[in-house]
PDB file of C-alpha atoms in Angstrom:
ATOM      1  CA  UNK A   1       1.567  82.713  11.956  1.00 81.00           C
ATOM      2  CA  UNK A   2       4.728  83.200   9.852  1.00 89.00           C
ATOM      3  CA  UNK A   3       7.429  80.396  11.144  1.00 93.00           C
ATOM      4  CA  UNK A   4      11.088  79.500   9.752  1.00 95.00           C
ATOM      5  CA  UNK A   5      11.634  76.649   9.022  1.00 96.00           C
ATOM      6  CA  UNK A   6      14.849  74.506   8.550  1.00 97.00           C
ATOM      7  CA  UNK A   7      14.491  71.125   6.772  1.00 97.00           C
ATOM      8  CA  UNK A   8      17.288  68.596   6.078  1.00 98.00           C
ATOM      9  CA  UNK A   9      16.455  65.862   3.531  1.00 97.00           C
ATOM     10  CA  UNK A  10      19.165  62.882   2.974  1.00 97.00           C
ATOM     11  CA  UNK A  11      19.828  61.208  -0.719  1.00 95.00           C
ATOM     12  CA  UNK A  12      17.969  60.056  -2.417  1.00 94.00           C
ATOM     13  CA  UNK A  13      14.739  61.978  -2.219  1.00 95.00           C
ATOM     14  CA  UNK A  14      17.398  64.908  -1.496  1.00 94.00           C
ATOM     15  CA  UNK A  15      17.111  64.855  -5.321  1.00 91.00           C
ATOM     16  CA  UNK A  16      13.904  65.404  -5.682  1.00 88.00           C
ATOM     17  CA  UNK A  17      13.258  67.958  -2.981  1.00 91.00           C
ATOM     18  CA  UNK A  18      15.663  70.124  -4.655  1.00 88.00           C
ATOM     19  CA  UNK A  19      13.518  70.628  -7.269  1.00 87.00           C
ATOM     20  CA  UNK A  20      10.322  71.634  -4.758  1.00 85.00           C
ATOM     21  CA  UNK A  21       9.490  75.195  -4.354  1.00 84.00           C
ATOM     22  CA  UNK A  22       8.441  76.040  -0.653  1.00 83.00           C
ATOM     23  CA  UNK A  23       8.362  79.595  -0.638  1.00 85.00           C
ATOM     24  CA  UNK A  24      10.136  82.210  -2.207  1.00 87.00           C
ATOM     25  CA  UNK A  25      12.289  82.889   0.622  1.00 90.00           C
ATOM     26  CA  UNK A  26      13.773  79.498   0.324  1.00 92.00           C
ATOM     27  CA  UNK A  27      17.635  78.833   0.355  1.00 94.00           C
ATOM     28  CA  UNK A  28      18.888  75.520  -0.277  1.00 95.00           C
ATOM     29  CA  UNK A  29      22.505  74.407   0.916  1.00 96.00           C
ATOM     30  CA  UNK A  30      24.194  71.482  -0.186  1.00 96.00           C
ATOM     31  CA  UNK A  31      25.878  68.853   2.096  1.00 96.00           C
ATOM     32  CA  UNK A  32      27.346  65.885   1.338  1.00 95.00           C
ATOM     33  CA  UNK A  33      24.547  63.442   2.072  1.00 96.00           C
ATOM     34  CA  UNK A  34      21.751  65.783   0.233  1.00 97.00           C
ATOM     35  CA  UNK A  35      20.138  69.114   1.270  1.00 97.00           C
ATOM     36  CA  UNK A  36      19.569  71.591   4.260  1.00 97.00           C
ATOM     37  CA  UNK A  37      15.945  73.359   2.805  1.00 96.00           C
ATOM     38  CA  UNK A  38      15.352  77.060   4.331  1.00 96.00           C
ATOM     39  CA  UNK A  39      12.105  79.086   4.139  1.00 94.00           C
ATOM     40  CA  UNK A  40       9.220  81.434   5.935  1.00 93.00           C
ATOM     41  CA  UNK A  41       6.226  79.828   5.828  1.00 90.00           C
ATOM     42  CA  UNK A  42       2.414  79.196   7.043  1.00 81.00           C
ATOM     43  CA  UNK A  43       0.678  77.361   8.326  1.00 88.00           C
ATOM     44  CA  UNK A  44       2.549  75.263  10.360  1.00 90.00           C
ATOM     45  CA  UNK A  45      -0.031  72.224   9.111  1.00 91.00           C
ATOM     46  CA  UNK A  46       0.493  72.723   5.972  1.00 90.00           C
ATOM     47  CA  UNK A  47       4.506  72.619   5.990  1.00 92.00           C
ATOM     48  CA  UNK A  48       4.287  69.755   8.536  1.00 94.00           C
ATOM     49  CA  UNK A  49       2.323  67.666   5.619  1.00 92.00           C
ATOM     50  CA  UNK A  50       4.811  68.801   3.092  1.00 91.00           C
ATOM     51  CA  UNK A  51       7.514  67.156   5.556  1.00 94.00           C
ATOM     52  CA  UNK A  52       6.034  64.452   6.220  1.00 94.00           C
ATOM     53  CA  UNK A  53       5.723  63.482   2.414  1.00 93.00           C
ATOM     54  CA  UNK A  54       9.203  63.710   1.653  1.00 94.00           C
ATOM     55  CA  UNK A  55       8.984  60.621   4.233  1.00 94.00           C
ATOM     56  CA  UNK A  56      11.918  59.141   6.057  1.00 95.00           C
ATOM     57  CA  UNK A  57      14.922  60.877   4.768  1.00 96.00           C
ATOM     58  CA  UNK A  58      12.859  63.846   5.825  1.00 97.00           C
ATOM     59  CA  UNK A  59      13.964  65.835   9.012  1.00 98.00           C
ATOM     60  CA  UNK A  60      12.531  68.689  10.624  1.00 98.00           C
ATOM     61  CA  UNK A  61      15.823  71.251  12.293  1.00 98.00           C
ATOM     62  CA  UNK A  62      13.629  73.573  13.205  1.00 97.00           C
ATOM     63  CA  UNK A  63      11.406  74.582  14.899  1.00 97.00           C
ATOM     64  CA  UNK A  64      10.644  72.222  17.386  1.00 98.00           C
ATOM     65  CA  UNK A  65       6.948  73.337  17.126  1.00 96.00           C
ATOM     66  CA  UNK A  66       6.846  71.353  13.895  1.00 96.00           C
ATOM     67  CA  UNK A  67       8.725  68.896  14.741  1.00 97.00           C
ATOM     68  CA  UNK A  68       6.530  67.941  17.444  1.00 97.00           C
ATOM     69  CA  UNK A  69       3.818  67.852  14.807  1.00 95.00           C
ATOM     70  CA  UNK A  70       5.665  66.228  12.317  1.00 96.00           C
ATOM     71  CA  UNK A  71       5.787  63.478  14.949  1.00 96.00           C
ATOM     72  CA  UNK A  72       2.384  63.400  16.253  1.00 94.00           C
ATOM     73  CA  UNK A  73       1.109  62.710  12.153  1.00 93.00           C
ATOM     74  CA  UNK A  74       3.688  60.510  11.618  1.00 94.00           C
ATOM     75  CA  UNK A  75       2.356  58.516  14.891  1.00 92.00           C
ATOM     76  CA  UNK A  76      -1.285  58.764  13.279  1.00 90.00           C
ATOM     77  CA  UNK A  77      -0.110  57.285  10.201  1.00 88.00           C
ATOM     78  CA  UNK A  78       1.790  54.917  11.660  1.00 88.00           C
ATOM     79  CA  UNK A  79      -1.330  53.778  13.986  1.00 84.00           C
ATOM     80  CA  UNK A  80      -3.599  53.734  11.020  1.00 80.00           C
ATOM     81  CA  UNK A  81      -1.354  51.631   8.670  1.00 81.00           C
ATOM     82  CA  UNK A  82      -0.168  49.169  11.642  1.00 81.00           C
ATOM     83  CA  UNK A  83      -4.166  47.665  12.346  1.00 74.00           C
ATOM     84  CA  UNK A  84      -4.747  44.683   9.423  1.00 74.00           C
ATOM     85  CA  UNK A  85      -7.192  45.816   6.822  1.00 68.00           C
ATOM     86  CA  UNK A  86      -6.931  49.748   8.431  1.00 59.00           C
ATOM     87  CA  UNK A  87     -10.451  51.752   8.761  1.00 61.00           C
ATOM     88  CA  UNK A  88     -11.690  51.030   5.062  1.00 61.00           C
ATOM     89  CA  UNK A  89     -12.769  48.203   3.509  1.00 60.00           C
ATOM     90  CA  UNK A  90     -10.597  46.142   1.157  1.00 60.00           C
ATOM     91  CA  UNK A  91     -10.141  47.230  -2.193  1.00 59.00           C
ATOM     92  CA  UNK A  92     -12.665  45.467  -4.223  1.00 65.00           C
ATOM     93  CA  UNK A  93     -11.139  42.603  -7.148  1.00 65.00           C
ATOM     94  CA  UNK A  94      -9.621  44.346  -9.787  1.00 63.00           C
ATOM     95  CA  UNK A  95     -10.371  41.636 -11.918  1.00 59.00           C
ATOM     96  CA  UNK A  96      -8.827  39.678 -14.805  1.00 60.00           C
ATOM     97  CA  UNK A  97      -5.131  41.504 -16.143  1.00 57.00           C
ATOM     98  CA  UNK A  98      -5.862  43.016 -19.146  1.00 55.00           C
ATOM     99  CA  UNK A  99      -2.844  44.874 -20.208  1.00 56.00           C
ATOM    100  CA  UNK A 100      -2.037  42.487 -22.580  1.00 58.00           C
ATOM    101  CA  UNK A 101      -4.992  41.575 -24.223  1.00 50.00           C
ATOM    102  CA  UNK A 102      -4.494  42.944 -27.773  1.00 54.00           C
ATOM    103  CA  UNK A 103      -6.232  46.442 -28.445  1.00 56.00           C
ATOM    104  CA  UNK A 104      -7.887  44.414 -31.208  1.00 55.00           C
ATOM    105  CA  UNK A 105      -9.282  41.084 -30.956  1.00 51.00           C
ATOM    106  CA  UNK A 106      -9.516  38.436 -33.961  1.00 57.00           C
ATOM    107  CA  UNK A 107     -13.499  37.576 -34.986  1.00 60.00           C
ATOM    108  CA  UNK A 108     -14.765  34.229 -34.209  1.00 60.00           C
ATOM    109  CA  UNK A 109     -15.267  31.719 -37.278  1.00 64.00           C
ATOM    110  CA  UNK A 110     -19.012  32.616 -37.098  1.00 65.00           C
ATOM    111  CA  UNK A 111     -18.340  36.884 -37.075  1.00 58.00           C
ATOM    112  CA  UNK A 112     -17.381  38.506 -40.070  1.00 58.00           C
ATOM    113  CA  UNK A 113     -14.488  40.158 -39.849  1.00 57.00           C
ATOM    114  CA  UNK A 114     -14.742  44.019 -39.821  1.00 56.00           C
ATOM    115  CA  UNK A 115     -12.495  46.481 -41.224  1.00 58.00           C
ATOM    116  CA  UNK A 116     -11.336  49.497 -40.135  1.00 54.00           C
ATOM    117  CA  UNK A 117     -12.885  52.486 -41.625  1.00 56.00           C
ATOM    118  CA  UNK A 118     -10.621  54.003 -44.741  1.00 58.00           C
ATOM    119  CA  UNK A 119     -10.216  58.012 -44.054  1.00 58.00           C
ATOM    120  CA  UNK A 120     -11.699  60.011 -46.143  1.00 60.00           C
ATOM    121  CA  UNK A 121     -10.124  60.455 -49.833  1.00 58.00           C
ATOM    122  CA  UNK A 122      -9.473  63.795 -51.298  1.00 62.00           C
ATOM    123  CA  UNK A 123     -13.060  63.230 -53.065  1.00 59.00           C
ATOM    124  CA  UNK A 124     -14.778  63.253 -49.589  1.00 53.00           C
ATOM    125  CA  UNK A 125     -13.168  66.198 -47.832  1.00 49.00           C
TER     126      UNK A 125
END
């Protein structure tokens, strides 16, 4: 089913959500402290996710329908996030930092030292 829905998002993902296209119907209305975000849409799952990841300056107006399940993922989150180490296992070691290891690394006193390949001349094309 086909619901309107009224969103209000605060500063300073207001900013962002401006930019979002929800449906064509949408109108968006500024206010002082960000954006009130109109459209028709479906399914009510689907626009309650899209809420919900706009995250806490994210409200639903209307309708209370979504809202309510708004809430009840927000409370699933919430219970999945508050238990230490959560359902899945840790992240394995990601290892040694390499982002500044030079892209090229100096030979050892007992490697020759290679060059880089010369592209080809005019000869060679």
């Amino acid at each position: 089913p086909v619901i309107d829905v009224h969103l209000r998002v605060r500063d300073p993902t207001a900013r962002w959500a401006r930019a979002l296209h929800y449906h064509r119907s949408q109108t968006v209305e500024e206010r002082e402290d960000g954006v009130e975000i109109r459209f028709r849409a479906g399914p009510q799952r689907a626009v309650a996710a899209r809420a919900l990841s706009l995250g806490p300056d994210c409200e639903v107006i209307s309708p209370e329908s979504l809202r309510a399940e708004v809430a009840s993922l927000a409370r699933r989150v919430l219970a999945r996030h508050e238990r230490p180490g959560g359902i899945l296992p840790p992240a394995p070691d990601p290892g040694p930092d390499l982002s500044r290891v030079p892209d090229s690394v100096p030979p050892t006193p007992d490697e020759p030292a290679q060059e880089d390949p010369a592209p080809p001349g005019p000869e060679e094309a």
